[in-house]
Short mmCIF file of C-alpha atoms in Angstrom, two decimals:
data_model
loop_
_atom_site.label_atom_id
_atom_site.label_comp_id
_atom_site.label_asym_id
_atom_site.label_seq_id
_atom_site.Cartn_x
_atom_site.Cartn_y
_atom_site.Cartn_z
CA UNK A 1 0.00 0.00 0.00
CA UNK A 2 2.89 2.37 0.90
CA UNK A 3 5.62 0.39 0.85
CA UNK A 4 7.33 1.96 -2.48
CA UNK A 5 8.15 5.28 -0.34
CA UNK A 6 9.60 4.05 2.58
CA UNK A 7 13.24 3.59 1.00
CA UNK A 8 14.93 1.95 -1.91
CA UNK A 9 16.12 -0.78 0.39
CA UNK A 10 13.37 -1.59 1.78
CA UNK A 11 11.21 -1.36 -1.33
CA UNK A 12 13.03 -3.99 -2.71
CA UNK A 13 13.24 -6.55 0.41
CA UNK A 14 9.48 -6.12 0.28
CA UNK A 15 9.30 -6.55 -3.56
CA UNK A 16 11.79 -9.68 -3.25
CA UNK A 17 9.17 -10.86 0.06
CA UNK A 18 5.91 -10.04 -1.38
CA UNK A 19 7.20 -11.61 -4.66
CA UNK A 20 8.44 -15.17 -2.83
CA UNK A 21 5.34 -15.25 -0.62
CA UNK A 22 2.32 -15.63 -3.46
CA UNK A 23 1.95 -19.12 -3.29
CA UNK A 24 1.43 -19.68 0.67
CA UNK A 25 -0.69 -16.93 1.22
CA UNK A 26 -4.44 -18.37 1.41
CA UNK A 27 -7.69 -16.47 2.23
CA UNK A 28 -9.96 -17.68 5.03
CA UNK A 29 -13.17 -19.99 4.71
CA UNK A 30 -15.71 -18.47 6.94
CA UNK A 31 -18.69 -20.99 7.70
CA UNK A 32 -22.03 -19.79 9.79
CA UNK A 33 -24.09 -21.59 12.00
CA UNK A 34 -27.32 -20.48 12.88
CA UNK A 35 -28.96 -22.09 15.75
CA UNK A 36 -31.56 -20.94 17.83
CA UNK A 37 -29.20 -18.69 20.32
CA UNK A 38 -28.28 -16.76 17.64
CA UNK A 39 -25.75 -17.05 14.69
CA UNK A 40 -21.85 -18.04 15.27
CA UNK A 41 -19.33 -17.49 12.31
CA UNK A 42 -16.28 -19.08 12.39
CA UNK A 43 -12.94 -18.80 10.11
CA UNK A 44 -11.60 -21.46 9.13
CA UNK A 45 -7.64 -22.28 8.93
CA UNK A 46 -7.38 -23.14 5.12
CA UNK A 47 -3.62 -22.90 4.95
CA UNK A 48 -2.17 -24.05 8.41
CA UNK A 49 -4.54 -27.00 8.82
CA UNK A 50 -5.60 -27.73 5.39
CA UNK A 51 -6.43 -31.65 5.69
CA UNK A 52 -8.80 -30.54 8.31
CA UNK A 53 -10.59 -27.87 7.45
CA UNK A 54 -11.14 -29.86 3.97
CA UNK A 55 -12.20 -32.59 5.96
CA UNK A 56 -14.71 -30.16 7.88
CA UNK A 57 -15.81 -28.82 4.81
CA UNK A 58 -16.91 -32.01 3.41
CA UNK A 59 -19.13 -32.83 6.02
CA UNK A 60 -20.86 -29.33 5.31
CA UNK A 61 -21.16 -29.63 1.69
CA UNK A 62 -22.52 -32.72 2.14
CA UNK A 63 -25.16 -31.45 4.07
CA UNK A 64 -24.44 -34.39 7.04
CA UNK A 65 -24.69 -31.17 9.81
CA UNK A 66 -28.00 -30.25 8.91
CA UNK A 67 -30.23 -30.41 11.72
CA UNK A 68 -27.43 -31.58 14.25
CA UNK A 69 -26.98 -30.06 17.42
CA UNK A 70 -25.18 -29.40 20.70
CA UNK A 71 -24.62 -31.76 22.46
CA UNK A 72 -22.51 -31.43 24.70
CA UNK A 73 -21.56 -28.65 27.00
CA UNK A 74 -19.21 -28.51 29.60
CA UNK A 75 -18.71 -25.76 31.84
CA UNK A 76 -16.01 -23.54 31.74
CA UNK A 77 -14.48 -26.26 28.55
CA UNK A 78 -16.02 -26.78 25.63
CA UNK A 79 -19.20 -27.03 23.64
CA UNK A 80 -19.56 -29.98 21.32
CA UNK A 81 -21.11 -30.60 18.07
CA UNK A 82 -20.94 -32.43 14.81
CA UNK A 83 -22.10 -36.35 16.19
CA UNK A 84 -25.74 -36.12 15.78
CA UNK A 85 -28.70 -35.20 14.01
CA UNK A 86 -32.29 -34.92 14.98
CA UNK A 87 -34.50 -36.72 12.56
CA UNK A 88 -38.14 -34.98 12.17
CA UNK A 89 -39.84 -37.63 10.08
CA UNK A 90 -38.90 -40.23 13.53
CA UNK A 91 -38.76 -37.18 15.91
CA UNK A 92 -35.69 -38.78 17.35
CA UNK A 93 -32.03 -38.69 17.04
CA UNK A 94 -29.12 -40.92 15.33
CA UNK A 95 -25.14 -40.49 14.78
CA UNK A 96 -24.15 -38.76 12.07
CA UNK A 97 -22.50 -41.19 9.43
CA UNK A 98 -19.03 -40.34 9.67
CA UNK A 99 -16.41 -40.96 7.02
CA UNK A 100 -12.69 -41.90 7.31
CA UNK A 101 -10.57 -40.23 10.05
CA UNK A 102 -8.31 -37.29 8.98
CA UNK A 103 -4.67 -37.29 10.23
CA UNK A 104 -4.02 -35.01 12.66
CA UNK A 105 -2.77 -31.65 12.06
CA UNK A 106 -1.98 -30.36 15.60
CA UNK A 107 0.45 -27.69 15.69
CA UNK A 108 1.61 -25.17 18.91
CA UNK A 109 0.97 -22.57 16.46
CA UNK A 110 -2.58 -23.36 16.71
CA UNK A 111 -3.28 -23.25 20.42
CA UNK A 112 -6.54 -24.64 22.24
CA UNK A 113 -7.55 -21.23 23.32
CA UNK A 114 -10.81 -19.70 23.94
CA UNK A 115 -12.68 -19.07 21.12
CA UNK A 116 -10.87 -21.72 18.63
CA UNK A 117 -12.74 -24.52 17.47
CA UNK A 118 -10.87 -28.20 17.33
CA UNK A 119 -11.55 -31.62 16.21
CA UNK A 120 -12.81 -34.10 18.79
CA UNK A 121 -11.43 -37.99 18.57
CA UNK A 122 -11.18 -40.79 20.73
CA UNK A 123 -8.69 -40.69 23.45
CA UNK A 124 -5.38 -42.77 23.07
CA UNK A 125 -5.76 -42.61 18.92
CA UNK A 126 -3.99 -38.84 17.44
CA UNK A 127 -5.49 -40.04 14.25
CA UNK A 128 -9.35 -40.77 15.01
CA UNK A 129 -10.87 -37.18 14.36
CA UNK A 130 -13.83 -37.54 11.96
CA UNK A 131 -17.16 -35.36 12.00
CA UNK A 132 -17.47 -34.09 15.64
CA UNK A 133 -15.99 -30.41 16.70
CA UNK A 134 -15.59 -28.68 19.86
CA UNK A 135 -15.26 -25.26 21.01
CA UNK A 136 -13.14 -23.95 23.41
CA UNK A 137 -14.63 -22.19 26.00
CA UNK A 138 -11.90 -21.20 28.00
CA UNK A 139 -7.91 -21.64 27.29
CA UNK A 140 -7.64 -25.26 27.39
CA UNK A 141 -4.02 -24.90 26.15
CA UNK A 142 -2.39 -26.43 29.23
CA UNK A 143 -5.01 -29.91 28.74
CA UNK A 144 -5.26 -30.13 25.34
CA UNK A 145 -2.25 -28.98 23.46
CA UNK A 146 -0.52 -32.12 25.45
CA UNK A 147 -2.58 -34.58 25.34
CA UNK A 148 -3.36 -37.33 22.66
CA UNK A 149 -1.42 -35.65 20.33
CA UNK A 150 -2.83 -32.66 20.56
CA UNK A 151 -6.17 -31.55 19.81
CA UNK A 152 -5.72 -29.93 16.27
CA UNK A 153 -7.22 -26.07 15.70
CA UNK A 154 -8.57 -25.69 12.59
CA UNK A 155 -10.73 -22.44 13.10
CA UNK A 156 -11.49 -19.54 15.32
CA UNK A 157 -15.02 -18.29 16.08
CA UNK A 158 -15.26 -14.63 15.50
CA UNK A 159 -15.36 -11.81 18.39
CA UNK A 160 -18.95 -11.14 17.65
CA UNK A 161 -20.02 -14.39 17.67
CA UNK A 162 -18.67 -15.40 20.95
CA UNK A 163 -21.55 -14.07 22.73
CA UNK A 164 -23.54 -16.78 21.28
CA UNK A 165 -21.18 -19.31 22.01
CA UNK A 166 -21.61 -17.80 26.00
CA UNK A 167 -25.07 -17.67 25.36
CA UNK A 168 -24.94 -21.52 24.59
CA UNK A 169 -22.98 -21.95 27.82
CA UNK A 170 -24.75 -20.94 30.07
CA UNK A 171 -28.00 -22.96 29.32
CA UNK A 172 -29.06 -25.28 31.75
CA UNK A 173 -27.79 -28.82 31.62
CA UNK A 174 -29.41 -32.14 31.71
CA UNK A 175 -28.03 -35.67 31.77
CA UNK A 176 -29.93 -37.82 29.57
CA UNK A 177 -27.36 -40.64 29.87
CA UNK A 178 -23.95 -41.71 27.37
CA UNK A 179 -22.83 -39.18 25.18
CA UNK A 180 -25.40 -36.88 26.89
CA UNK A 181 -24.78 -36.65 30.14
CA UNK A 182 -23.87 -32.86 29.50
CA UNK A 183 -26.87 -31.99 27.13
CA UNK A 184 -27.65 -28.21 26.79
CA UNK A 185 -30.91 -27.83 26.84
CA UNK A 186 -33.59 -24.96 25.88
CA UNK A 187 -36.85 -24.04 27.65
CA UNK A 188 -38.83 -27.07 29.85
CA UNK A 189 -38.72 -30.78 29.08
CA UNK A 190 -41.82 -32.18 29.51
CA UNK A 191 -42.42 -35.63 30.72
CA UNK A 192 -38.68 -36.07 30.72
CA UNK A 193 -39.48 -36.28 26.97
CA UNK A 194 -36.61 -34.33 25.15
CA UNK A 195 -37.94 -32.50 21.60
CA UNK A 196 -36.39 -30.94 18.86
CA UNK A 197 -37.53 -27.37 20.55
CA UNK A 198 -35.30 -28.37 23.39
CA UNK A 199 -31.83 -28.73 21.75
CA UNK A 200 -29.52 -26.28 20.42
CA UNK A 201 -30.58 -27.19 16.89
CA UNK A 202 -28.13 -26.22 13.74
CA UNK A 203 -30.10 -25.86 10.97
CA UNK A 204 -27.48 -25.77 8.72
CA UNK A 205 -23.41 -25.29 8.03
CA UNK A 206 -22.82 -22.90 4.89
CA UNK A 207 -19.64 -21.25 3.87
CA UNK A 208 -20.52 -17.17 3.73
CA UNK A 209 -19.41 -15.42 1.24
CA UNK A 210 -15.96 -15.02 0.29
CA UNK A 211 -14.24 -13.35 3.11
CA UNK A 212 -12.76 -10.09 1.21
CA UNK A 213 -11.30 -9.19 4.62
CA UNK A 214 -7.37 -7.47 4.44
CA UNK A 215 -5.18 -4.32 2.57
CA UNK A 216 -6.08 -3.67 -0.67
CA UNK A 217 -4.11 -1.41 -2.84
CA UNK A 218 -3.34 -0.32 -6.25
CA UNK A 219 0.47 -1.32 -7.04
CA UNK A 220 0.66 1.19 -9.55
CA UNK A 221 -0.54 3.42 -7.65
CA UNK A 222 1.55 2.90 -4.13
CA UNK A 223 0.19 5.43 -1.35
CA UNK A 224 -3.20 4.92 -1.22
CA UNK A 225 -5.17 1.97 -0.37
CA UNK A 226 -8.00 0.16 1.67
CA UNK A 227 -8.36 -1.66 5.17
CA UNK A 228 -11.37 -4.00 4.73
CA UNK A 229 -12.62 -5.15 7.64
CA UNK A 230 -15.10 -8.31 7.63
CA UNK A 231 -17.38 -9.39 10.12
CA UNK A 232 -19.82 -12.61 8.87
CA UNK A 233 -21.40 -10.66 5.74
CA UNK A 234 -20.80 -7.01 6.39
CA UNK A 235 -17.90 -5.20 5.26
CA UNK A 236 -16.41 -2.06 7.29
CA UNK A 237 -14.16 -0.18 4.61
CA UNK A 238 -11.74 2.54 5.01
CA UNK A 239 -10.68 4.65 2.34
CA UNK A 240 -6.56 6.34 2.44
CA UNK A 241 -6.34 8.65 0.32
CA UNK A 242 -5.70 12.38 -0.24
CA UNK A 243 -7.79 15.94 -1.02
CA UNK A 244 -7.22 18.63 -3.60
CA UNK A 245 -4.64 19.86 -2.02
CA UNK A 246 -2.52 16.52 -1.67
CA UNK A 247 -3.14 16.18 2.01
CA UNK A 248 -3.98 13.03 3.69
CA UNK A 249 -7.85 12.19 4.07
CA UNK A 250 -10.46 9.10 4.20
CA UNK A 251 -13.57 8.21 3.58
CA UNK A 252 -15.43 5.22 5.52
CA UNK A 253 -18.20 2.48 4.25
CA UNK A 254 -19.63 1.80 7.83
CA UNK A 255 -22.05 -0.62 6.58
CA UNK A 256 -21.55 -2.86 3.04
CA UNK A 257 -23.17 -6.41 2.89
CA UNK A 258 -21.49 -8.70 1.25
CA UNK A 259 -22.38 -10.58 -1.54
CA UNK A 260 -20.20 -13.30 -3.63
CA UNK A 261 -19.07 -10.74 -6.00
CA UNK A 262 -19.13 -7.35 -4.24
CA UNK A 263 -20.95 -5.23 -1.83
CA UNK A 264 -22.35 -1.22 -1.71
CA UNK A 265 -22.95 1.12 1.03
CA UNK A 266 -23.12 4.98 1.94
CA UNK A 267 -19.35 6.85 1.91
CA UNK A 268 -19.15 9.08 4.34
CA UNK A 269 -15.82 11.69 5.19
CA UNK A 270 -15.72 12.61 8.96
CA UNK A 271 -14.14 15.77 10.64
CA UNK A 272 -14.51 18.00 13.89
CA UNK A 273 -11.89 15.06 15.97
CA UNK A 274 -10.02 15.74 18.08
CA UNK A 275 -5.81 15.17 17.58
CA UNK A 276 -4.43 11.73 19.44
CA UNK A 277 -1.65 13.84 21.21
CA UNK A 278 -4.83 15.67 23.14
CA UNK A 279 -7.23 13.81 25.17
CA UNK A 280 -10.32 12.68 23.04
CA UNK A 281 -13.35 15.52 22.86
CA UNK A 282 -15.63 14.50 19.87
CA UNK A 283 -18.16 16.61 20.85
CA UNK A 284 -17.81 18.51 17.09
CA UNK A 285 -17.11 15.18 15.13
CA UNK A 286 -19.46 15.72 12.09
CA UNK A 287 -20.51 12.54 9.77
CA UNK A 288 -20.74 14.02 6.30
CA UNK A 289 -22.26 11.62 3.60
CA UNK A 290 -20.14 12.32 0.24
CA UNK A 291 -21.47 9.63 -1.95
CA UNK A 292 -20.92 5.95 -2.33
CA UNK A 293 -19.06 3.18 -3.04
CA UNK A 294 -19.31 -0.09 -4.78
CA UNK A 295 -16.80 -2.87 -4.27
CA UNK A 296 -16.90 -5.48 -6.89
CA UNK A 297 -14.63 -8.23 -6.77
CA UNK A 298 -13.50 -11.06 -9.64
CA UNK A 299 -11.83 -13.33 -8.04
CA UNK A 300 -10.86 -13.32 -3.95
CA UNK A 301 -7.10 -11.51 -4.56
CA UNK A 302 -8.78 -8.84 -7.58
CA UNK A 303 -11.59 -6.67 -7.96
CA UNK A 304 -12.34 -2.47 -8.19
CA UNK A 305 -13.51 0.42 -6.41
CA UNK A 306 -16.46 2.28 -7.96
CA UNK A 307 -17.52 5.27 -6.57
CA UNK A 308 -19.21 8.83 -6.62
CA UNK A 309 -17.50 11.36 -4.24
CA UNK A 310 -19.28 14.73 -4.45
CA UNK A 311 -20.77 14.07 -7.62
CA UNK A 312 -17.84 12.66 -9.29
CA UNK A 313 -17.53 9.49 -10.00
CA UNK A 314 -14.29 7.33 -10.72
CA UNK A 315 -13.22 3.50 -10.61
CA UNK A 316 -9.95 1.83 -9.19
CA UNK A 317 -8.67 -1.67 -9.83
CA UNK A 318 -7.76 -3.05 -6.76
CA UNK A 319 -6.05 -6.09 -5.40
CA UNK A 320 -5.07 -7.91 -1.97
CA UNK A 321 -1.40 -6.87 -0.78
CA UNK A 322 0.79 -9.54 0.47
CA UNK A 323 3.11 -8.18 2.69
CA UNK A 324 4.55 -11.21 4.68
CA UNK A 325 5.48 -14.51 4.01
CA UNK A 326 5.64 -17.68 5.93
CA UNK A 327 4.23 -21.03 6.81
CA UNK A 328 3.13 -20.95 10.56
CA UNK A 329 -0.03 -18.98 11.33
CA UNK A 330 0.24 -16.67 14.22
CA UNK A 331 -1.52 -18.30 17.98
CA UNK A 332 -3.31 -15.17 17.85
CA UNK A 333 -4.13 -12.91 14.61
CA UNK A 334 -4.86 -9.41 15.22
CA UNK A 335 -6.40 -8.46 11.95
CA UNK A 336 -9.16 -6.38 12.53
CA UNK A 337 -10.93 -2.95 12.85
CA UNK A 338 -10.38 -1.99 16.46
CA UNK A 339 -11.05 1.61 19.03
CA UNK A 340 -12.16 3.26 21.91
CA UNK A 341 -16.26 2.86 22.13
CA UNK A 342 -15.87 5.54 24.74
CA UNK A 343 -13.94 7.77 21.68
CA UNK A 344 -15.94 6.81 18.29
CA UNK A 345 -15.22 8.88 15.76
CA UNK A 346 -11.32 7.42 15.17
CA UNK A 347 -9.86 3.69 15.15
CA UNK A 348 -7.09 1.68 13.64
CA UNK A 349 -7.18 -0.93 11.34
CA UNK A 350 -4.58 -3.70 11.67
CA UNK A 351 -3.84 -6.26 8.95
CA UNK A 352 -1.54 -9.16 10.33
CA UNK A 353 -0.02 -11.49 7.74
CA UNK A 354 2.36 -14.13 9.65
CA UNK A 355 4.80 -12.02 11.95
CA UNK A 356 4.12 -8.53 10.48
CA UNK A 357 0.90 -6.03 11.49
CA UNK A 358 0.27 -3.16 9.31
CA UNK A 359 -1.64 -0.34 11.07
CA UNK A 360 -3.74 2.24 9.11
CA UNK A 361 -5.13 4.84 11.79
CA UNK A 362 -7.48 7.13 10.89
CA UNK A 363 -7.88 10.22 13.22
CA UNK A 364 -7.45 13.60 12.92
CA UNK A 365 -5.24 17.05 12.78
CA UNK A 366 -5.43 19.97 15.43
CA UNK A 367 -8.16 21.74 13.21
CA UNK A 368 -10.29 18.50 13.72
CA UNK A 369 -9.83 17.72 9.77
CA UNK A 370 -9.71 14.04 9.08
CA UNK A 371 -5.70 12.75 8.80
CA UNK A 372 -4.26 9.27 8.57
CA UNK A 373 -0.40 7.52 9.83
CA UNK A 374 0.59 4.35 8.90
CA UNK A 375 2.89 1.67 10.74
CA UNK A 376 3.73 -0.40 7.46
CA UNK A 377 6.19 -2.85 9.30
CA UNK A 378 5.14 -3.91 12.42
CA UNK A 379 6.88 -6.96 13.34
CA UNK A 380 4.85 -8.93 15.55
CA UNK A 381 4.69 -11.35 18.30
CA UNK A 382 1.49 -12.71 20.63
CA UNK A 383 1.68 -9.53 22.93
CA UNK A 384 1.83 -6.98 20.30
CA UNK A 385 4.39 -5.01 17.95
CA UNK A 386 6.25 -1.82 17.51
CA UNK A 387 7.26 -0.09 14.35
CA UNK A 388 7.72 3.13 12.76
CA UNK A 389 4.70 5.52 12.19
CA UNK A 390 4.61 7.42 8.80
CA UNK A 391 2.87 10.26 7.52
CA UNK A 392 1.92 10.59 3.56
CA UNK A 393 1.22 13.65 1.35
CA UNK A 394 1.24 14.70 -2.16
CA UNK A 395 -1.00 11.85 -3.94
CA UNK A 396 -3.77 12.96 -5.72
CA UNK A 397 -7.74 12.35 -4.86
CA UNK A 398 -9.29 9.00 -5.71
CA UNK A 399 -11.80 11.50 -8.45
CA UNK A 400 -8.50 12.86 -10.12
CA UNK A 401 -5.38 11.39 -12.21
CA UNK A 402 -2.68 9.79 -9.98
CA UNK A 403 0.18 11.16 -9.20
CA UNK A 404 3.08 10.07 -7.06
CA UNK A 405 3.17 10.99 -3.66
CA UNK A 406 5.77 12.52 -1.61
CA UNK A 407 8.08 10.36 0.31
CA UNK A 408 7.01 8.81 3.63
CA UNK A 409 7.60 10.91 6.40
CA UNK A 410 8.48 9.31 10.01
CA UNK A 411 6.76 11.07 12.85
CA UNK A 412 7.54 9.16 15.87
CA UNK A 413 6.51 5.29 16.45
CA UNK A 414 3.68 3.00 17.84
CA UNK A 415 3.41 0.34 20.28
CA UNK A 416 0.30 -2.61 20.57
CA UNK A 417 -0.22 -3.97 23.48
CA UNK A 418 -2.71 -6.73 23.81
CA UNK A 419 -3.54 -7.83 27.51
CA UNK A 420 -5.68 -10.89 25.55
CA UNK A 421 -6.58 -11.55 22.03
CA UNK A 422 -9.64 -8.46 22.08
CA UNK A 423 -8.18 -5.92 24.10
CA UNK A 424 -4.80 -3.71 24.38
CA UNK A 425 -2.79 -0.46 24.61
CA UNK A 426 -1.69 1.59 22.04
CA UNK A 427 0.85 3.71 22.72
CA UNK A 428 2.60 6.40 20.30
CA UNK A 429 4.73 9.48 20.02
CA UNK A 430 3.87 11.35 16.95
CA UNK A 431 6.36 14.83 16.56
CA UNK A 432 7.31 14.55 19.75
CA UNK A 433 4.36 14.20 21.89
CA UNK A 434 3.91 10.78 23.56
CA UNK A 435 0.81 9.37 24.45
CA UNK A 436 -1.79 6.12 25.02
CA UNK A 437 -5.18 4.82 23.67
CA UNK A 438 -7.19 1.79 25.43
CA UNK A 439 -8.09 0.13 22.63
CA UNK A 440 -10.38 -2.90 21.75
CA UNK A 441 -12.35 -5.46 18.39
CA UNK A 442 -15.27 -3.48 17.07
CA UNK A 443 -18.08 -5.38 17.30
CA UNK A 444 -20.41 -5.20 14.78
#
């Protein structure tokens, strides 16, 4: 996105890394399940546990976890799905017919933490894993990881969706004997007579539509881009770009659904902020609808920006930017739109490839107009990362002929600090001035 303006030499260790890491980049499966507590997406691991998510996958194309349910639920652990389904014609239950076991993929990389999901099997056999799936309620790291040959990861529920998971949770429990002595159950049982009503029901497994989530640029035109944040099927897209005048601005999408080829929403520009050396007053922050955008996308890594700003309209081809290569997925991944709900009106978007976070935060000058920094190397580990903050001017508007920009221009540095996987500290100095933000996941 803004790599080209950094320096020569880094320019072309990026080029050379970008280059070398095509092939083992892979984009994210996310599959929903909507039960009667509400709706849980969950990404799937393509790349670092690709035997298992396949074998996953082929259970829900299949269509063997329709109308299966929880059943299983232990607190403070896990909750359990994937073994059986509830048949309406008998009004009764059998096991689902499971194929042959899938070799075990565990890997440290892929922790048994809360919120991942992981393949069940049968104890004293690493290889036995077939249809059934668990969730991790809590980090079971210290039980699981160890054990059996470890319990492989293959998926991680998102932030919004844990609430349902909770929600699940804390039903009440009853033991109807074998493989449901730990049965979550919904509403009264009458007669000690179990129904369909009473179970955590999943209606169905189905893949959502292609997650479009990451940086997006233009290569040929290095110094503006797009953070695209995805949450199930809405998009949350920020704009980096520049005015008339070649000074940094951007525009927001707060609310695109996605569809398999695209998605369009309201753009809207944002001043009246306050500056993040200063302690937050958006008291004067005014939303400003300037048009709108279209996102429409060929393929998962290629698409272009339509849009009408102020009664001009342009296009863009876009595409994803790989920035970092390598072949372990991070424990935890920090991609994703995050801020202060006590200070909306700014936030930071953080794109995490392997062991390097690039941050695009969009906040604002001393005048209140809307400004942007970037951290484009951020080297990471499972607390956080620090790297260089940059400034950008000189490139043109999105509605005008490109031009180059100016080169990058460091203005102090940032530090994230992540107390767990949804909440943290960033610090910065920016021209001198040091200071903090809380920060945590926007949940939308």
């Amino acid at each position: 996105m803004f790599s080209n303006w950094l320096n020569r030499t880094t320019f072309a260790m990026l080029t050379a890394l970008c280059m070398s890491s095509l092939p083992l980049i892979a984009h994210a499966t996310t599959v929903r399940l909507p039960t009667a507590m509400g709706v849980i997406d969950i990404n799937l691991y393509d790349s670092a546990a690709p035997q298992t998510v396949a074998n996953f996958m082929s259970y829900v194309n299949s269509g063997a976890y329709n109308n299966t349910f929880i059943h299983r639920s232990a607190l403070g652990f896990v909750i359990q799905g994937g073994g059986y389904v509830w048949n309406d014609a008998s009004n009764n239950l059998s096991s689902i017919s499971a194929g042959a076991p899938v070799a075990n993929e565990f890997s440290t990389s892929r922790s048994n933490r809360r919120g991942t999901i992981a393949m069940a099997k049968f104890e004293g056999n690493p290889n036995s894993a077939t249809s059934q799936w668990f969730i991790n309620l809590a980090d079971n790291s210290s039980s699981l990881d160890g054990s059996n040959g470890g319990y492989t990861v293959f998926g991680e529920v998102s932030l919004a969706s844990m609430a349902v998971v909770d929600a699940i949770a804390r039903l009440p429990i009853g033991n109807a004997g074998g493989a449901f002595s730990e049965l979550p159950l919904i509403g009264n049982v009458v007669n000690n007579a179990i129904q369909k009503s009473n179970l955590v029901i999943i209606d169905k497994i189905a893949a959502v539509p292609n997650n479009f989530q990451g940086l997006w640029w233009n290569p040929n035109e290095s110094g503006w881009g797009m953070s695209l944040t995805q949450h199930g099927n809405i998009l949350f897209v920020a704009a980096y770009t520049y005015d008339d005048a070649g000074l940094p601005i951007w525009y927001v999408i707060t609310n695109c659904p996605v569809t398999p080829t695209g998605c369009s929403g309201d753009l809207y520009r944002v001043n009246g902020g306050t500056p993040p050396t200063v302690p937050w007053g958006g008291a004067g922050r005014v939303l400003t609808r300037v048009g709108t955008g279209n996102l429409g996308f060929t393929n998962i890594d290629n698409g272009s920006f339509n849009f009408t700003i102020n009664n001009v309209s342009g296009s863009k081809t876009i595409t994803r930017q790989i920035f970092a290569s390598g072949t372990t997925a991070p424990a935890v991944n920090y991609t994703d739109l995050w801020w202060n709900p006590n200070e909306s009106g700014w936030g930071v978007s953080l794109t995490q490839q392997f062991g390097t976070i690039f941050a695009a935060w969009y906040t604002y000058d001393a005048t209140g107009k809307a400004i942007w920094y970037a951290a484009t190397n951020c080297p990471a580990t499972t607390a956080g990362c620090t790297g260089t903050l940059y400034q950008f001017s000189g490139g043109a508007p999105l509605t005008a002929t490109w031009r180059s920009v100016n080169p990058a221009v460091p203005v102090g540095s940032v530090t994230f600090a992540f107390s767990d996987p949804a909440n943290g500290t960033m610090s910065y100095t920016i021209n001198g001035v040091t200071s903090s933000r809380v920060i945590t996941r926007e949940v939308y």
